[in-house]
Amino acid sequence: MTDQQLADLRQTYAQRTLSEADVLPAAVPQFRAWLDEALAARLDEPAAMTLATVDAAGQPSARIVLLKGLPDDAGFLFYTNYHSRKGHDLAAHPLAALTFFWPGLERQVRVEGRVEKAPAQLSTEYFQSRPRSSQVGAWASPQSQPIGSRQELEQLEHAVEARFAGQEPLPRPAHWGGYILRPHRVEFWQGRPSRLHDRIVYEWQDNTWHLTRLAP
């Protein structure tokens, strides 16, 4: 593909509109309503989200993770290895941003907030509900650390299988668990023609959500 062909790629968005009258007064319930629509539309990976963090030196990084819950309609829950790059970033700066993109509905949601570790019991319950292979993988993988080969990773997997042979579910490793992002800003974006998109942002101020329309 040439640069010109790439520059000429564009999509006209015209499925829906978004007005202040369309949305709920609180941000996470409104997100849940949109997520339910994404699920009903059978979109691919509707729970996939870009998680952006920043390290101690100020270097940002981003990756796709899966949303695993909306605790108390007040937070966004995901799980990972606490020793991963994102885990180290969040230890240094417990602030993060999430982005959901649902092209089938011509929608995007951007979330910003403070991140805290999920309660240990919640992390354990979720970990032990996962397929056994995923439990083994969480024990076996030194996530984000250099590794010599695929064979070395598979050897670590076999060692975990031997260690926990006949045991089910596996105990949750101390280095693995959940994070909850508590949002202070959530933006809902609905694609519109002529790039004049609808954008409504919720901001948490004085213990309540304040709504504002933004220019596209």
PDB file of C-alpha atoms in Angstrom:
ATOM      1  CA  MET A   1       0.000   0.000   0.000  1.00  0.00           C
ATOM      2  CA  THR A   2       1.288   3.460  -0.927  1.00  0.00           C
ATOM      3  CA  ASP A   3       1.176   6.441   1.408  1.00  0.00           C
ATOM      4  CA  GLN A   4      -1.491   7.981  -0.817  1.00  0.00           C
ATOM      5  CA  GLN A   5      -3.648   4.857  -0.642  1.00  0.00           C
ATOM      6  CA  LEU A   6      -3.256   4.905   3.106  1.00  0.00           C
ATOM      7  CA  ALA A   7      -4.176   8.591   3.267  1.00  0.00           C
ATOM      8  CA  ASP A   8      -7.277   7.933   1.169  1.00  0.00           C
ATOM      9  CA  LEU A   9      -8.672   5.348   3.603  1.00  0.00           C
ATOM     10  CA  ARG A  10     -11.728   6.827   5.265  1.00  0.00           C
ATOM     11  CA  GLN A  11     -15.114   5.762   6.545  1.00  0.00           C
ATOM     12  CA  THR A  12     -18.333   7.770   6.641  1.00  0.00           C
ATOM     13  CA  TYR A  13     -20.109   7.458   9.972  1.00  0.00           C
ATOM     14  CA  ALA A  14     -23.853   7.915   9.860  1.00  0.00           C
ATOM     15  CA  GLN A  15     -25.545   5.154  11.887  1.00  0.00           C
ATOM     16  CA  ARG A  16     -26.544   7.056  15.024  1.00  0.00           C
ATOM     17  CA  THR A  17     -26.575  10.342  16.900  1.00  0.00           C
ATOM     18  CA  LEU A  18     -25.711  11.178  20.492  1.00  0.00           C
ATOM     19  CA  SER A  19     -27.347  13.978  22.472  1.00  0.00           C
ATOM     20  CA  GLU A  20     -27.451  14.956  26.116  1.00  0.00           C
ATOM     21  CA  ALA A  21     -31.027  13.664  26.235  1.00  0.00           C
ATOM     22  CA  ASP A  22     -29.807  10.183  25.206  1.00  0.00           C
ATOM     23  CA  VAL A  23     -27.474   9.529  28.120  1.00  0.00           C
ATOM     24  CA  LEU A  24     -27.753   8.520  31.769  1.00  0.00           C
ATOM     25  CA  PRO A  25     -26.648  10.889  34.550  1.00  0.00           C
ATOM     26  CA  ALA A  26     -23.722   8.696  35.696  1.00  0.00           C
ATOM     27  CA  ALA A  27     -20.776   7.647  33.550  1.00  0.00           C
ATOM     28  CA  VAL A  28     -20.330   3.946  34.348  1.00  0.00           C
ATOM     29  CA  PRO A  29     -24.042   3.052  34.010  1.00  0.00           C
ATOM     30  CA  GLN A  30     -23.994   4.853  30.650  1.00  0.00           C
ATOM     31  CA  PHE A  31     -20.945   2.816  29.658  1.00  0.00           C
ATOM     32  CA  ARG A  32     -22.729  -0.368  30.713  1.00  0.00           C
ATOM     33  CA  ALA A  33     -25.665   0.564  28.464  1.00  0.00           C
ATOM     34  CA  TRP A  34     -23.331   1.000  25.484  1.00  0.00           C
ATOM     35  CA  LEU A  35     -21.481  -2.217  26.322  1.00  0.00           C
ATOM     36  CA  ASP A  36     -24.801  -4.085  26.393  1.00  0.00           C
ATOM     37  CA  GLU A  37     -25.528  -2.752  22.901  1.00  0.00           C
ATOM     38  CA  ALA A  38     -22.091  -3.879  21.712  1.00  0.00           C
ATOM     39  CA  LEU A  39     -22.741  -7.351  23.132  1.00  0.00           C
ATOM     40  CA  ALA A  40     -26.194  -7.497  21.554  1.00  0.00           C
ATOM     41  CA  ALA A  41     -24.672  -6.521  18.192  1.00  0.00           C
ATOM     42  CA  ARG A  42     -22.277  -9.512  18.511  1.00  0.00           C
ATOM     43  CA  LEU A  43     -19.235  -7.369  17.834  1.00  0.00           C
ATOM     44  CA  ASP A  44     -15.833  -9.030  17.926  1.00  0.00           C
ATOM     45  CA  GLU A  45     -14.160  -8.642  21.340  1.00  0.00           C
ATOM     46  CA  PRO A  46     -16.500  -5.964  22.744  1.00  0.00           C
ATOM     47  CA  ALA A  47     -14.654  -6.100  26.103  1.00  0.00           C
ATOM     48  CA  ALA A  48     -11.253  -5.371  24.521  1.00  0.00           C
ATOM     49  CA  MET A  49      -9.768  -2.053  25.592  1.00  0.00           C
ATOM     50  CA  THR A  50      -6.514  -0.197  25.144  1.00  0.00           C
ATOM     51  CA  LEU A  51      -4.864   0.383  28.514  1.00  0.00           C
ATOM     52  CA  ALA A  52      -2.353   3.253  28.550  1.00  0.00           C
ATOM     53  CA  THR A  53       0.103   3.710  31.419  1.00  0.00           C
ATOM     54  CA  VAL A  54       3.253   5.727  32.074  1.00  0.00           C
ATOM     55  CA  ASP A  55       6.449   4.563  33.762  1.00  0.00           C
ATOM     56  CA  ALA A  56       8.611   6.266  36.396  1.00  0.00           C
ATOM     57  CA  ALA A  57      10.580   8.080  33.668  1.00  0.00           C
ATOM     58  CA  GLY A  58       7.434   9.385  31.976  1.00  0.00           C
ATOM     59  CA  GLN A  59       7.505   6.945  29.043  1.00  0.00           C
ATOM     60  CA  PRO A  60       3.949   6.013  28.012  1.00  0.00           C
ATOM     61  CA  SER A  61       3.000   2.552  26.810  1.00  0.00           C
ATOM     62  CA  ALA A  62      -0.256   0.981  25.684  1.00  0.00           C
ATOM     63  CA  ARG A  63      -1.643  -2.505  25.134  1.00  0.00           C
ATOM     64  CA  ILE A  64      -4.964  -4.308  24.662  1.00  0.00           C
ATOM     65  CA  VAL A  65      -6.463  -5.970  27.744  1.00  0.00           C
ATOM     66  CA  LEU A  66      -9.946  -7.295  28.504  1.00  0.00           C
ATOM     67  CA  LEU A  67     -12.508  -5.634  30.739  1.00  0.00           C
ATOM     68  CA  LYS A  68     -13.660  -8.161  33.344  1.00  0.00           C
ATOM     69  CA  GLY A  69     -16.222  -6.229  35.357  1.00  0.00           C
ATOM     70  CA  LEU A  70     -17.743  -2.910  36.380  1.00  0.00           C
ATOM     71  CA  PRO A  71     -17.676  -3.096  40.207  1.00  0.00           C
ATOM     72  CA  ASP A  72     -20.472  -1.128  41.870  1.00  0.00           C
ATOM     73  CA  ASP A  73     -21.026   0.758  38.594  1.00  0.00           C
ATOM     74  CA  ALA A  74     -18.081   2.865  39.743  1.00  0.00           C
ATOM     75  CA  GLY A  75     -14.992   1.247  38.231  1.00  0.00           C
ATOM     76  CA  PHE A  76     -13.422  -0.746  35.395  1.00  0.00           C
ATOM     77  CA  LEU A  77     -11.863  -4.081  36.394  1.00  0.00           C
ATOM     78  CA  PHE A  78      -9.048  -5.931  34.631  1.00  0.00           C
ATOM     79  CA  TYR A  79      -6.473  -8.563  35.618  1.00  0.00           C
ATOM     80  CA  THR A  80      -2.770  -9.004  34.975  1.00  0.00           C
ATOM     81  CA  ASN A  81       0.591 -10.033  36.362  1.00  0.00           C
ATOM     82  CA  TYR A  82       1.626  -7.412  38.937  1.00  0.00           C
ATOM     83  CA  HIS A  83       5.267  -7.858  37.813  1.00  0.00           C
ATOM     84  CA  SER A  84       4.443  -7.023  34.181  1.00  0.00           C
ATOM     85  CA  ARG A  85       5.376  -3.726  32.574  1.00  0.00           C
ATOM     86  CA  LYS A  86       1.919  -2.347  33.217  1.00  0.00           C
ATOM     87  CA  GLY A  87       2.160  -3.485  36.830  1.00  0.00           C
ATOM     88  CA  HIS A  88       5.448  -1.624  37.323  1.00  0.00           C
ATOM     89  CA  ASP A  89       3.992   1.440  35.593  1.00  0.00           C
ATOM     90  CA  LEU A  90       0.953   1.469  37.854  1.00  0.00           C
ATOM     91  CA  ALA A  91       3.119   1.067  40.943  1.00  0.00           C
ATOM     92  CA  ALA A  92       5.037   4.191  39.892  1.00  0.00           C
ATOM     93  CA  HIS A  93       2.021   6.185  38.654  1.00  0.00           C
ATOM     94  CA  PRO A  94      -1.410   4.792  39.635  1.00  0.00           C
ATOM     95  CA  LEU A  95      -3.160   6.740  36.882  1.00  0.00           C
ATOM     96  CA  ALA A  96      -4.222   5.238  33.554  1.00  0.00           C
ATOM     97  CA  ALA A  97      -6.446   5.651  30.513  1.00  0.00           C
ATOM     98  CA  LEU A  98      -8.686   3.173  28.704  1.00  0.00           C
ATOM     99  CA  THR A  99     -10.073   3.323  25.169  1.00  0.00           C
ATOM    100  CA  PHE A 100     -12.849   1.153  23.745  1.00  0.00           C
ATOM    101  CA  PHE A 101     -13.514   1.219  19.992  1.00  0.00           C
ATOM    102  CA  TRP A 102     -16.591  -0.441  18.543  1.00  0.00           C
ATOM    103  CA  PRO A 103     -16.453   0.247  14.783  1.00  0.00           C
ATOM    104  CA  GLY A 104     -19.590  -1.806  14.151  1.00  0.00           C
ATOM    105  CA  LEU A 105     -21.532   0.796  16.138  1.00  0.00           C
ATOM    106  CA  GLU A 106     -19.281   3.716  15.112  1.00  0.00           C
ATOM    107  CA  ARG A 107     -18.542   4.379  18.788  1.00  0.00           C
ATOM    108  CA  GLN A 108     -15.571   5.070  21.004  1.00  0.00           C
ATOM    109  CA  VAL A 109     -15.303   5.489  24.780  1.00  0.00           C
ATOM    110  CA  ARG A 110     -12.314   7.076  26.513  1.00  0.00           C
ATOM    111  CA  VAL A 111     -11.796   6.650  30.260  1.00  0.00           C
ATOM    112  CA  GLU A 112      -9.269   8.302  32.579  1.00  0.00           C
ATOM    113  CA  GLY A 113      -8.803   7.704  36.280  1.00  0.00           C
ATOM    114  CA  ARG A 114      -6.881   6.447  39.281  1.00  0.00           C
ATOM    115  CA  VAL A 115      -6.046   2.754  39.534  1.00  0.00           C
ATOM    116  CA  GLU A 116      -6.070   0.611  42.682  1.00  0.00           C
ATOM    117  CA  LYS A 117      -5.515  -3.088  43.255  1.00  0.00           C
ATOM    118  CA  ALA A 118      -8.713  -5.140  43.423  1.00  0.00           C
ATOM    119  CA  PRO A 119      -9.538  -6.885  46.718  1.00  0.00           C
ATOM    120  CA  ALA A 120      -7.576 -10.132  47.101  1.00  0.00           C
ATOM    121  CA  GLN A 121     -10.728 -12.218  47.465  1.00  0.00           C
ATOM    122  CA  LEU A 122     -12.133 -10.865  44.206  1.00  0.00           C
ATOM    123  CA  SER A 123      -8.865 -11.658  42.404  1.00  0.00           C
ATOM    124  CA  THR A 124      -8.760 -15.166  43.861  1.00  0.00           C
ATOM    125  CA  GLU A 125     -12.370 -15.924  42.932  1.00  0.00           C
ATOM    126  CA  TYR A 126     -11.811 -14.803  39.363  1.00  0.00           C
ATOM    127  CA  PHE A 127      -8.461 -16.593  39.021  1.00  0.00           C
ATOM    128  CA  GLN A 128      -9.961 -19.895  40.165  1.00  0.00           C
ATOM    129  CA  SER A 129     -12.909 -19.508  37.768  1.00  0.00           C
ATOM    130  CA  ARG A 130     -10.545 -19.386  34.765  1.00  0.00           C
ATOM    131  CA  PRO A 131      -9.755 -22.461  32.650  1.00  0.00           C
ATOM    132  CA  ARG A 132      -7.031 -24.561  34.255  1.00  0.00           C
ATOM    133  CA  SER A 133      -4.725 -23.870  31.306  1.00  0.00           C
ATOM    134  CA  SER A 134      -4.997 -20.136  31.984  1.00  0.00           C
ATOM    135  CA  GLN A 135      -4.262 -20.695  35.666  1.00  0.00           C
ATOM    136  CA  VAL A 136      -1.153 -22.667  34.707  1.00  0.00           C
ATOM    137  CA  GLY A 137      -0.110 -19.946  32.277  1.00  0.00           C
ATOM    138  CA  ALA A 138      -0.317 -17.270  34.965  1.00  0.00           C
ATOM    139  CA  TRP A 139       2.055 -19.288  37.155  1.00  0.00           C
ATOM    140  CA  ALA A 140       4.396 -20.179  34.294  1.00  0.00           C
ATOM    141  CA  SER A 141       4.921 -16.890  32.486  1.00  0.00           C
ATOM    142  CA  PRO A 142       7.352 -14.264  33.835  1.00  0.00           C
ATOM    143  CA  GLN A 143       5.290 -11.666  31.995  1.00  0.00           C
ATOM    144  CA  SER A 144       7.212  -8.865  30.247  1.00  0.00           C
ATOM    145  CA  GLN A 145      10.588 -10.380  31.203  1.00  0.00           C
ATOM    146  CA  PRO A 146      13.103 -11.543  28.553  1.00  0.00           C
ATOM    147  CA  ILE A 147      12.927 -15.272  27.813  1.00  0.00           C
ATOM    148  CA  GLY A 148      15.346 -17.353  25.788  1.00  0.00           C
ATOM    149  CA  SER A 149      12.946 -19.318  23.615  1.00  0.00           C
ATOM    150  CA  ARG A 150       9.464 -20.702  23.201  1.00  0.00           C
ATOM    151  CA  GLN A 151      10.853 -24.015  24.438  1.00  0.00           C
ATOM    152  CA  GLU A 152      11.902 -22.397  27.718  1.00  0.00           C
ATOM    153  CA  LEU A 153       8.371 -21.076  28.216  1.00  0.00           C
ATOM    154  CA  GLU A 154       6.906 -24.505  27.539  1.00  0.00           C
ATOM    155  CA  GLN A 155       9.324 -26.043  30.040  1.00  0.00           C
ATOM    156  CA  LEU A 156       8.082 -23.582  32.662  1.00  0.00           C
ATOM    157  CA  GLU A 157       4.520 -24.597  31.796  1.00  0.00           C
ATOM    158  CA  HIS A 158       5.342 -28.302  32.207  1.00  0.00           C
ATOM    159  CA  ALA A 159       7.012 -27.584  35.557  1.00  0.00           C
ATOM    160  CA  VAL A 160       3.876 -25.851  36.833  1.00  0.00           C
ATOM    161  CA  GLU A 161       1.715 -28.741  35.603  1.00  0.00           C
ATOM    162  CA  ALA A 162       3.924 -31.167  37.536  1.00  0.00           C
ATOM    163  CA  ARG A 163       3.940 -29.008  40.644  1.00  0.00           C
ATOM    164  CA  PHE A 164       0.156 -28.820  40.803  1.00  0.00           C
ATOM    165  CA  ALA A 165      -0.654 -32.267  39.389  1.00  0.00           C
ATOM    166  CA  GLY A 166      -4.076 -33.384  40.587  1.00  0.00           C
ATOM    167  CA  GLN A 167      -4.827 -30.035  42.213  1.00  0.00           C
ATOM    168  CA  GLU A 168      -7.795 -28.020  41.000  1.00  0.00           C
ATOM    169  CA  PRO A 169      -8.304 -25.142  41.122  1.00  0.00           C
ATOM    170  CA  LEU A 170      -4.777 -23.835  41.465  1.00  0.00           C
ATOM    171  CA  PRO A 171      -4.010 -21.293  44.170  1.00  0.00           C
ATOM    172  CA  ARG A 172      -3.716 -17.740  42.896  1.00  0.00           C
ATOM    173  CA  PRO A 173      -0.096 -16.598  42.649  1.00  0.00           C
ATOM    174  CA  ALA A 174       0.670 -13.554  44.777  1.00  0.00           C
ATOM    175  CA  HIS A 175       2.034 -11.751  41.691  1.00  0.00           C
ATOM    176  CA  TRP A 176      -1.257 -11.987  39.769  1.00  0.00           C
ATOM    177  CA  GLY A 177      -4.520 -10.150  40.369  1.00  0.00           C
ATOM    178  CA  GLY A 178      -6.912  -7.389  39.495  1.00  0.00           C
ATOM    179  CA  TYR A 179      -6.865  -3.635  39.163  1.00  0.00           C
ATOM    180  CA  ILE A 180      -9.851  -1.298  39.313  1.00  0.00           C
ATOM    181  CA  LEU A 181      -9.709   2.006  37.468  1.00  0.00           C
ATOM    182  CA  ARG A 182     -11.884   4.577  39.251  1.00  0.00           C
ATOM    183  CA  PRO A 183     -12.766   7.101  36.543  1.00  0.00           C
ATOM    184  CA  HIS A 184     -12.752  10.856  36.911  1.00  0.00           C
ATOM    185  CA  ARG A 185     -13.357  11.491  33.210  1.00  0.00           C
ATOM    186  CA  VAL A 186     -15.299   9.432  30.641  1.00  0.00           C
ATOM    187  CA  GLU A 187     -15.951  10.542  27.066  1.00  0.00           C
ATOM    188  CA  PHE A 188     -18.559   8.998  24.760  1.00  0.00           C
ATOM    189  CA  TRP A 189     -17.958   9.466  21.038  1.00  0.00           C
ATOM    190  CA  GLN A 190     -20.487   8.731  18.313  1.00  0.00           C
ATOM    191  CA  GLY A 191     -19.348   8.935  14.698  1.00  0.00           C
ATOM    192  CA  ARG A 192     -21.230  11.411  12.487  1.00  0.00           C
ATOM    193  CA  PRO A 193     -20.953  12.532   8.839  1.00  0.00           C
ATOM    194  CA  SER A 194     -18.374  15.145   7.732  1.00  0.00           C
ATOM    195  CA  ARG A 195     -16.236  14.303  10.783  1.00  0.00           C
ATOM    196  CA  LEU A 196     -18.639  16.407  12.891  1.00  0.00           C
ATOM    197  CA  HIS A 197     -18.840  13.682  15.511  1.00  0.00           C
ATOM    198  CA  ASP A 198     -20.870  13.802  18.720  1.00  0.00           C
ATOM    199  CA  ARG A 199     -18.755  13.911  21.893  1.00  0.00           C
ATOM    200  CA  ILE A 200     -20.163  14.022  25.411  1.00  0.00           C
ATOM    201  CA  VAL A 201     -17.773  13.986  28.355  1.00  0.00           C
ATOM    202  CA  TYR A 202     -18.512  13.205  31.994  1.00  0.00           C
ATOM    203  CA  GLU A 203     -16.228  14.758  34.632  1.00  0.00           C
ATOM    204  CA  TRP A 204     -16.326  13.856  38.330  1.00  0.00           C
ATOM    205  CA  GLN A 205     -16.387  17.045  40.386  1.00  0.00           C
ATOM    206  CA  ASP A 206     -17.767  17.748  43.871  1.00  0.00           C
ATOM    207  CA  ASN A 207     -18.980  14.135  44.212  1.00  0.00           C
ATOM    208  CA  THR A 208     -21.153  14.239  41.114  1.00  0.00           C
ATOM    209  CA  TRP A 209     -20.861  13.789  37.364  1.00  0.00           C
ATOM    210  CA  HIS A 210     -20.941  16.912  35.179  1.00  0.00           C
ATOM    211  CA  LEU A 211     -21.728  16.539  31.473  1.00  0.00           C
ATOM    212  CA  THR A 212     -20.307  18.708  28.690  1.00  0.00           C
ATOM    213  CA  ARG A 213     -20.513  18.529  24.896  1.00  0.00           C
ATOM    214  CA  LEU A 214     -17.163  18.842  23.134  1.00  0.00           C
ATOM    215  CA  ALA A 215     -16.422  19.989  19.602  1.00  0.00           C
ATOM    216  CA  PRO A 216     -15.292  17.095  17.365  1.00  0.00           C
TER     217      PRO A 216
END
